[in-house]
Coordinates of N, CA, C and O in Angstrom, one line a residue:
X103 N 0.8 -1.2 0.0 CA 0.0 0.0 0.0 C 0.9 1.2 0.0 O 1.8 1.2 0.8
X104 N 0.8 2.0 -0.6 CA 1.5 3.6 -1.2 C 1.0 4.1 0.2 O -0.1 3.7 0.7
X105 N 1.8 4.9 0.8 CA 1.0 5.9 1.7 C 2.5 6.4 2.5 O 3.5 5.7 2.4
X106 N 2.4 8.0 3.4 CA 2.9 8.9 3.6 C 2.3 8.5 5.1 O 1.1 8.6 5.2
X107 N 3.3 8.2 6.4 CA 2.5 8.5 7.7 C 3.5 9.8 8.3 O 4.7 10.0 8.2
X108 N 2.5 10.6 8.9 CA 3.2 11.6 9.6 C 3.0 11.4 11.3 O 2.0 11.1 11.9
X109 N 4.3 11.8 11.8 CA 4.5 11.4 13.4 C 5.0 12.8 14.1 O 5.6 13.7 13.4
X110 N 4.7 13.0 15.4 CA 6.1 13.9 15.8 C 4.7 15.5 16.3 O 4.8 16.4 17.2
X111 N 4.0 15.5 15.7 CA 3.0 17.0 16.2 C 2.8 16.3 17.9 O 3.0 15.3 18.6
X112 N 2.1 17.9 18.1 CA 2.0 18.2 19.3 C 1.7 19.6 19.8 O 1.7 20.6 19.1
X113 N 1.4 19.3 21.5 CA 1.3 20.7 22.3 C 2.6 21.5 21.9 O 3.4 20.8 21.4
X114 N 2.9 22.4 22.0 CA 4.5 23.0 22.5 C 4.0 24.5 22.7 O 3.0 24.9 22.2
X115 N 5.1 25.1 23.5 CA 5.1 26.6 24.0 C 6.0 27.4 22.6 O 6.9 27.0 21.9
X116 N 5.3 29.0 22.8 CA 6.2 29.7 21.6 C 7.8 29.7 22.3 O 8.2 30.0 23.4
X117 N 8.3 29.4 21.4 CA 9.5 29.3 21.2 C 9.8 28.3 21.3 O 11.0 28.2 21.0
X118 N 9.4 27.2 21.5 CA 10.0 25.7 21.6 C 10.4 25.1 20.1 O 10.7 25.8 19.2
X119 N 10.2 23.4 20.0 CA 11.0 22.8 19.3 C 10.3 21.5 18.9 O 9.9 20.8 19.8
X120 N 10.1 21.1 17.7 CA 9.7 20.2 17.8 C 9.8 19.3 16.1 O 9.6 20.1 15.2
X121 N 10.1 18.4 15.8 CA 10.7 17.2 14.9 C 9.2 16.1 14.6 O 8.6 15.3 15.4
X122 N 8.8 16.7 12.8 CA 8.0 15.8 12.5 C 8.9 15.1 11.2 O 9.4 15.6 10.2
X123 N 8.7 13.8 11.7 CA 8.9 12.7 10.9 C 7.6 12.4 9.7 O 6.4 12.7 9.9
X124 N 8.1 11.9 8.4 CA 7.4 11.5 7.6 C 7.9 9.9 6.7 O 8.8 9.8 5.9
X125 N 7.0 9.0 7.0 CA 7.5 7.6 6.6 C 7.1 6.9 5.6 O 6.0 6.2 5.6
X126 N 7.7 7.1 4.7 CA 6.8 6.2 3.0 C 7.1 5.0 3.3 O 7.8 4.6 4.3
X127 N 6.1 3.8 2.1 CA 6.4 3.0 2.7 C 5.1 2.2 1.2 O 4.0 2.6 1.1
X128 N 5.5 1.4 0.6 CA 4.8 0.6 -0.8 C 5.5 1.8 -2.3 O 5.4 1.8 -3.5
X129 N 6.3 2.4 -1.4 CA 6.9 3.2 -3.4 C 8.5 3.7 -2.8 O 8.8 3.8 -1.6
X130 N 9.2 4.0 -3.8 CA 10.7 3.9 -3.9 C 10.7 5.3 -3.3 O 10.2 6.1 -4.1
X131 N 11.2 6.0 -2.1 CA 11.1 7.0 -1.6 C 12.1 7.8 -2.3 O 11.8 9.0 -2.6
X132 N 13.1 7.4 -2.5 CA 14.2 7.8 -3.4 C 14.1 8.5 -4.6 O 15.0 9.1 -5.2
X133 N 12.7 8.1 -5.0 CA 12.4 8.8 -6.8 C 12.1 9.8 -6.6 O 11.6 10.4 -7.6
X134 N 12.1 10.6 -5.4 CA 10.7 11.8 -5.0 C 11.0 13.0 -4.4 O 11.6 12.9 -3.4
X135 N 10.6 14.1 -4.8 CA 11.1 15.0 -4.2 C 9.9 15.2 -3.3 O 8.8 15.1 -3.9
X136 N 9.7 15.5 -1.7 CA 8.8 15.3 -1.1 C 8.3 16.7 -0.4 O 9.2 17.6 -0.2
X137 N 7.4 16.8 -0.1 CA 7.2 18.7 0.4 C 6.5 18.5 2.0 O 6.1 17.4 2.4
X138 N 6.5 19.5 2.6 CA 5.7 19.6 3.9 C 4.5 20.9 4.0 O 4.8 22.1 4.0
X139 N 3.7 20.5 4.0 CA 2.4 21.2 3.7 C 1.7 21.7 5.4 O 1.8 21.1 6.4
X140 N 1.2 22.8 5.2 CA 0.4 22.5 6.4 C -0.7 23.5 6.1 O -0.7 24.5 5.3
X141 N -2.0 23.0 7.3 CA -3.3 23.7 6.8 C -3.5 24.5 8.6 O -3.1 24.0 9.6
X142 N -4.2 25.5 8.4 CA -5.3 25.9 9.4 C -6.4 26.0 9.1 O -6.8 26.2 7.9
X143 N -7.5 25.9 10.4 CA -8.6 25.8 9.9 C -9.0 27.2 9.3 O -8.5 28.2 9.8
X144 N -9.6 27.2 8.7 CA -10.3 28.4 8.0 C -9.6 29.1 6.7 O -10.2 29.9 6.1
X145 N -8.3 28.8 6.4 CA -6.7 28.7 5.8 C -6.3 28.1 4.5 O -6.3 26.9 4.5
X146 N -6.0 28.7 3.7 CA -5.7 27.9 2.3 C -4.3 27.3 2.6 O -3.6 28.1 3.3
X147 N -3.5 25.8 2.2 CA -2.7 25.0 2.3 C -1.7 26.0 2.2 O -1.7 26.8 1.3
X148 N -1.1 26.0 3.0 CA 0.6 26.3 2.5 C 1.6 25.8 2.3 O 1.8 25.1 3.4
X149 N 2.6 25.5 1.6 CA 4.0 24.8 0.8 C 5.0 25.5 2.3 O 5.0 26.7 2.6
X150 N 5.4 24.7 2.7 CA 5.9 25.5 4.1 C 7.3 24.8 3.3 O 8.2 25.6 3.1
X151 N 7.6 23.7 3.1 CA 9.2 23.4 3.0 C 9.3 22.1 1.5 O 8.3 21.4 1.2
X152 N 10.1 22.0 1.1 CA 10.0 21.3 0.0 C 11.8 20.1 -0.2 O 12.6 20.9 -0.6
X153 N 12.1 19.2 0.0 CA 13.1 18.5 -0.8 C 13.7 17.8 -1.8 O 13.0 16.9 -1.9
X154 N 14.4 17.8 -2.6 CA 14.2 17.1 -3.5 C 14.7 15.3 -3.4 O 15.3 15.0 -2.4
X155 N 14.4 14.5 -4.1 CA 15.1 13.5 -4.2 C 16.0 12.9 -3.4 O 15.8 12.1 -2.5
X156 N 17.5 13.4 -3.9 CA 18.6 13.0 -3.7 C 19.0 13.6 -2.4 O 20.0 13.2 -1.8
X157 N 17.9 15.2 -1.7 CA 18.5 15.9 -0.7 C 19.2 16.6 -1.0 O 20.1 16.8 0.0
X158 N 19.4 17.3 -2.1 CA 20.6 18.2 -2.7 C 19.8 19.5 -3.0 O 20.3 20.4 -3.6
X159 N 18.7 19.5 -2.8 CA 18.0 21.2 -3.2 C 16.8 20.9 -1.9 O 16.1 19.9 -1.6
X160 N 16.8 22.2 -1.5 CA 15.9 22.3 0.1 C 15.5 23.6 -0.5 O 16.2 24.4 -1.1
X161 N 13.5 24.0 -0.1 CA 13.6 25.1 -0.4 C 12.4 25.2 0.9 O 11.8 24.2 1.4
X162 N 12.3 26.5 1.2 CA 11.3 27.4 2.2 C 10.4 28.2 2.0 O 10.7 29.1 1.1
X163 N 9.1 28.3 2.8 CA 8.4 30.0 2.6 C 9.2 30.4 3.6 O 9.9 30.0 4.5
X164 N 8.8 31.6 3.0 CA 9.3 33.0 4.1 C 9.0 32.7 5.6 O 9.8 32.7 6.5
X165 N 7.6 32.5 5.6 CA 7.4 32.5 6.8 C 8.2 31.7 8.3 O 8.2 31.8 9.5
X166 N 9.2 30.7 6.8 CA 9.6 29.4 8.1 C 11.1 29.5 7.7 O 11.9 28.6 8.1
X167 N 11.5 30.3 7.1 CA 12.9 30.4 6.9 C 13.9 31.0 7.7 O 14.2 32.2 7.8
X168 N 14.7 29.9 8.5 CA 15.6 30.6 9.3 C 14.9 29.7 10.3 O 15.4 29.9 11.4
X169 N 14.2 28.9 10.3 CA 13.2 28.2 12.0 C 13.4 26.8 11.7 O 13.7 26.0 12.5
X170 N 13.0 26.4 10.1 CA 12.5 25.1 9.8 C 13.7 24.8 9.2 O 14.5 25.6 8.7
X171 N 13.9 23.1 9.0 CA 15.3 22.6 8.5 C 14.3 21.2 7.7 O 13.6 20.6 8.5
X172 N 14.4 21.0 6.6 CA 14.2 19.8 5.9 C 15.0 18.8 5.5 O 15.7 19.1 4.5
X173 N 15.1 17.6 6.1 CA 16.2 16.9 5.6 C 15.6 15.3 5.2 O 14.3 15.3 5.0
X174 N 16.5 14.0 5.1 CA 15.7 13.0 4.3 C 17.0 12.2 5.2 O 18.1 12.4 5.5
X175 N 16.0 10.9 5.3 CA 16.8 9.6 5.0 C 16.9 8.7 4.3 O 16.2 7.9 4.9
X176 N 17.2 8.3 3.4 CA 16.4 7.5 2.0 C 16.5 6.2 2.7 O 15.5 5.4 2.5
X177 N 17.6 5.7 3.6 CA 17.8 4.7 3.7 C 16.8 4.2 4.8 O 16.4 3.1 4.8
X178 N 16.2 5.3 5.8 CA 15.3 4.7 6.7 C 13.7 5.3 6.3 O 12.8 5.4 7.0
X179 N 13.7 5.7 4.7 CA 12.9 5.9 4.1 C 11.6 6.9 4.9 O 10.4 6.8 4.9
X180 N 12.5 7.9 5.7 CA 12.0 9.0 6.1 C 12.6 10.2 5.6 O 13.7 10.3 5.0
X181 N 11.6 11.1 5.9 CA 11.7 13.0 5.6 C 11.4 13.2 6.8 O 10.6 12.6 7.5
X182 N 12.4 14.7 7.5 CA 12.1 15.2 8.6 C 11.9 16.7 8.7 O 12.7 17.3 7.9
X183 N 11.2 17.4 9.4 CA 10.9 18.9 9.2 C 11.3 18.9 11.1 O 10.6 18.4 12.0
X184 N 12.4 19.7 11.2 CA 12.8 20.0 12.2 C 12.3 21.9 12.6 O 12.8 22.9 12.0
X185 N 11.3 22.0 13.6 CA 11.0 23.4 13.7 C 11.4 24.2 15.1 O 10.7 23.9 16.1
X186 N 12.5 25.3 15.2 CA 12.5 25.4 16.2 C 11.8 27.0 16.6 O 11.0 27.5 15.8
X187 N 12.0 27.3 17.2 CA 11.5 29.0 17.5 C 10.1 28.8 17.5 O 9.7 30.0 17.3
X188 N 8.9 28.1 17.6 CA 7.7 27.7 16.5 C 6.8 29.1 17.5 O 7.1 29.4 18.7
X189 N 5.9 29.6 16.8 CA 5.6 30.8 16.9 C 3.5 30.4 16.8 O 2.9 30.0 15.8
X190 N 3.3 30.6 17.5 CA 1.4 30.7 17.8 C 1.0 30.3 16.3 O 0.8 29.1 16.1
X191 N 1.0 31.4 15.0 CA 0.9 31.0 13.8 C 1.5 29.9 13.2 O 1.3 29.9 12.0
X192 N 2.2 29.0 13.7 CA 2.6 27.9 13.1 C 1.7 26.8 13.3 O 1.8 25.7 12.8
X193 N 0.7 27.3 14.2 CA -0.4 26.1 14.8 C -1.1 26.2 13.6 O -1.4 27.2 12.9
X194 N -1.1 24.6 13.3 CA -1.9 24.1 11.5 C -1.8 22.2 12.2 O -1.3 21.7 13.2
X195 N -2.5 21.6 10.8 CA -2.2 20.0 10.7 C -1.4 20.0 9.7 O -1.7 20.5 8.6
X196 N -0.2 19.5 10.1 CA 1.0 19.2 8.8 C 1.2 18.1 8.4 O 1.3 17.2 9.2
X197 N 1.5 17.8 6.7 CA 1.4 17.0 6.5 C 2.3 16.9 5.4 O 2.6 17.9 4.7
X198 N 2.8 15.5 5.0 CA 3.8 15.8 3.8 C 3.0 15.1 2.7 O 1.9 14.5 2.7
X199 N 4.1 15.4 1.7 CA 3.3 14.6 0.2 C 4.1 15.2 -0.7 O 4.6 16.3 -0.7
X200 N 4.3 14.0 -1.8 CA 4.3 14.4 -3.3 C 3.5 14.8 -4.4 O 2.3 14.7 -4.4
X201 N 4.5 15.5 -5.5 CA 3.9 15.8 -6.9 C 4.0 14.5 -7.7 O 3.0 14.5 -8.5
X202 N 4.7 13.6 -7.9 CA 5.5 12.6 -8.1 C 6.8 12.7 -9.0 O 7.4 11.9 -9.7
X203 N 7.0 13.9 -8.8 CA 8.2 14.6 -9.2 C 9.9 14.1 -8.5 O 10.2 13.3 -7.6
X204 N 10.6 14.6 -9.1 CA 12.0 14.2 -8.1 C 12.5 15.8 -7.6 O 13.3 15.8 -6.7
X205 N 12.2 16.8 -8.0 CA 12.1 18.1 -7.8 C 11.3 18.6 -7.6 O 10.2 18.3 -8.2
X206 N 11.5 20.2 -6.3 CA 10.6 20.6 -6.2 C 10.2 21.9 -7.1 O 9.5 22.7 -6.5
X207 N 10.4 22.2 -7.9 CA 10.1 23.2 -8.6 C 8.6 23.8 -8.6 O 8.4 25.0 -8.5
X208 N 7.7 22.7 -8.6 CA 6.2 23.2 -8.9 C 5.0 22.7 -7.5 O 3.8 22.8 -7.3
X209 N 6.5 22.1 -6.6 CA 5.8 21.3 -5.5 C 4.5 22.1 -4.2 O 3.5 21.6 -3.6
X210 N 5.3 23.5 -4.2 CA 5.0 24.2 -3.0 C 3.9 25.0 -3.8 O 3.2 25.6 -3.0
X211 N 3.7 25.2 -4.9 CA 2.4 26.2 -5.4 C 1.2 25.6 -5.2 O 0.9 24.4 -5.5
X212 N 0.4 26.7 -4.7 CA -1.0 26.5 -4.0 C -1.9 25.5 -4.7 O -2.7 24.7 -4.2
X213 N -1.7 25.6 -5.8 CA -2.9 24.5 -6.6 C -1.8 23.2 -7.5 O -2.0 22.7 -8.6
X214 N -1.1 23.2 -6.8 CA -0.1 22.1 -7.3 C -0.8 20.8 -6.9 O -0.9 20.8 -5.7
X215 N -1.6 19.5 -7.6 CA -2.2 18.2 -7.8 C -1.1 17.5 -6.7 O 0.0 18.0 -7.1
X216 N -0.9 16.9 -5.7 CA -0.3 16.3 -4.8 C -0.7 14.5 -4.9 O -1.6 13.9 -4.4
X217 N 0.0 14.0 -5.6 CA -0.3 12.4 -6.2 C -0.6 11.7 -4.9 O -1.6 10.9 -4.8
X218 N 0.3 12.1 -3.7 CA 0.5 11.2 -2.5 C 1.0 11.8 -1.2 O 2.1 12.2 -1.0
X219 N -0.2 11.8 -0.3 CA 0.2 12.7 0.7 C -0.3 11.9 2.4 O -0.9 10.8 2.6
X220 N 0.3 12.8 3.2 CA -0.3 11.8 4.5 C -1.7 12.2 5.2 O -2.4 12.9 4.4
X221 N -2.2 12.0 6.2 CA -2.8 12.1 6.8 C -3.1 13.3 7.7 O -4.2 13.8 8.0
X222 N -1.9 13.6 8.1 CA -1.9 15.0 9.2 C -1.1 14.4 10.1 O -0.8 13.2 10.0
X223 N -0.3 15.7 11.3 CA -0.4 15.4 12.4 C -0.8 16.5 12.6 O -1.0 17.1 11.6
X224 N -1.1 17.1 13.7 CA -1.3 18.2 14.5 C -0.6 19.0 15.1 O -0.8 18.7 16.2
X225 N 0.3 20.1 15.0 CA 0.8 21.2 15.9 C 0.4 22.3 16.6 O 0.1 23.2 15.9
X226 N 0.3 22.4 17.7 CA -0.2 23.4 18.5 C 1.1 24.4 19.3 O 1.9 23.8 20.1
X227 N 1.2 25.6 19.2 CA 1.3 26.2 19.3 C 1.0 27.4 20.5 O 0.6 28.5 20.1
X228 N 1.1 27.3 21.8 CA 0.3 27.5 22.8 C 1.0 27.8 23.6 O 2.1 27.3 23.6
X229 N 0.6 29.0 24.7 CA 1.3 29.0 26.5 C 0.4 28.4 27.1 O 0.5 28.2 28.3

């Protein structure tokens, strides 16, 4: 079965820290440049972080640049979005997915078709 699980959301305080994992698992994770998405309620999707393939091109919005770090493990066939500083507006359900691209060039734009994506986790953002 093809599918994307996402792990790692949670409570946390502004300024803290926190590591979501993303685990493929029925497709070659290695062909794929994979993105991290996240929604709020009432909120159109945003392309928050994007990788490519091989892990040789990382790209950011604004909003998470300088806080968020995207990296990959092909071999333990995860993606990880490491956030630290995380700020009230970062509270959304994030979630990763492909275009089924190996780059992200067209990954992070708002009406970009997403072939395969996860589920959610949850981050909250809170004192």
């Amino acid at each position: 079965q093809v599918q994307l699980v996402e792990s790692g959301g949670g409570l946390v305080q502004p300024g803290g820290s926190l590591r979501l994992s993303c685990a493929a698992s029925g497709f070659i994770l290695d062909h794929y440049a994979i993105g991290w998405f996240r929604q709020a309620p009432g909120k159109e999707r945003e392309g928050v972080s994007c990788i490519s393939s091989s892990g040789g091109s990382t790209y950011y919005a604004d909003s998470v640049k300088g806080r968020f770090t995207i990296s990959r493990d092909n071999t333990k066939k995860t993606v990880y979005l490491q956030m630290h500083s995380l700020k009230p507006e970062d509270t959304a359900d994030y979630y990763c997915a492909t275009d089924g691209s190996a780059w992200c060039t067209e990954m992070l734009s708002p009406d970009r078709y997403l072939e395969i994506r996860g589920q959610g986790t949850l981050v909250t953002v809170s004192s």
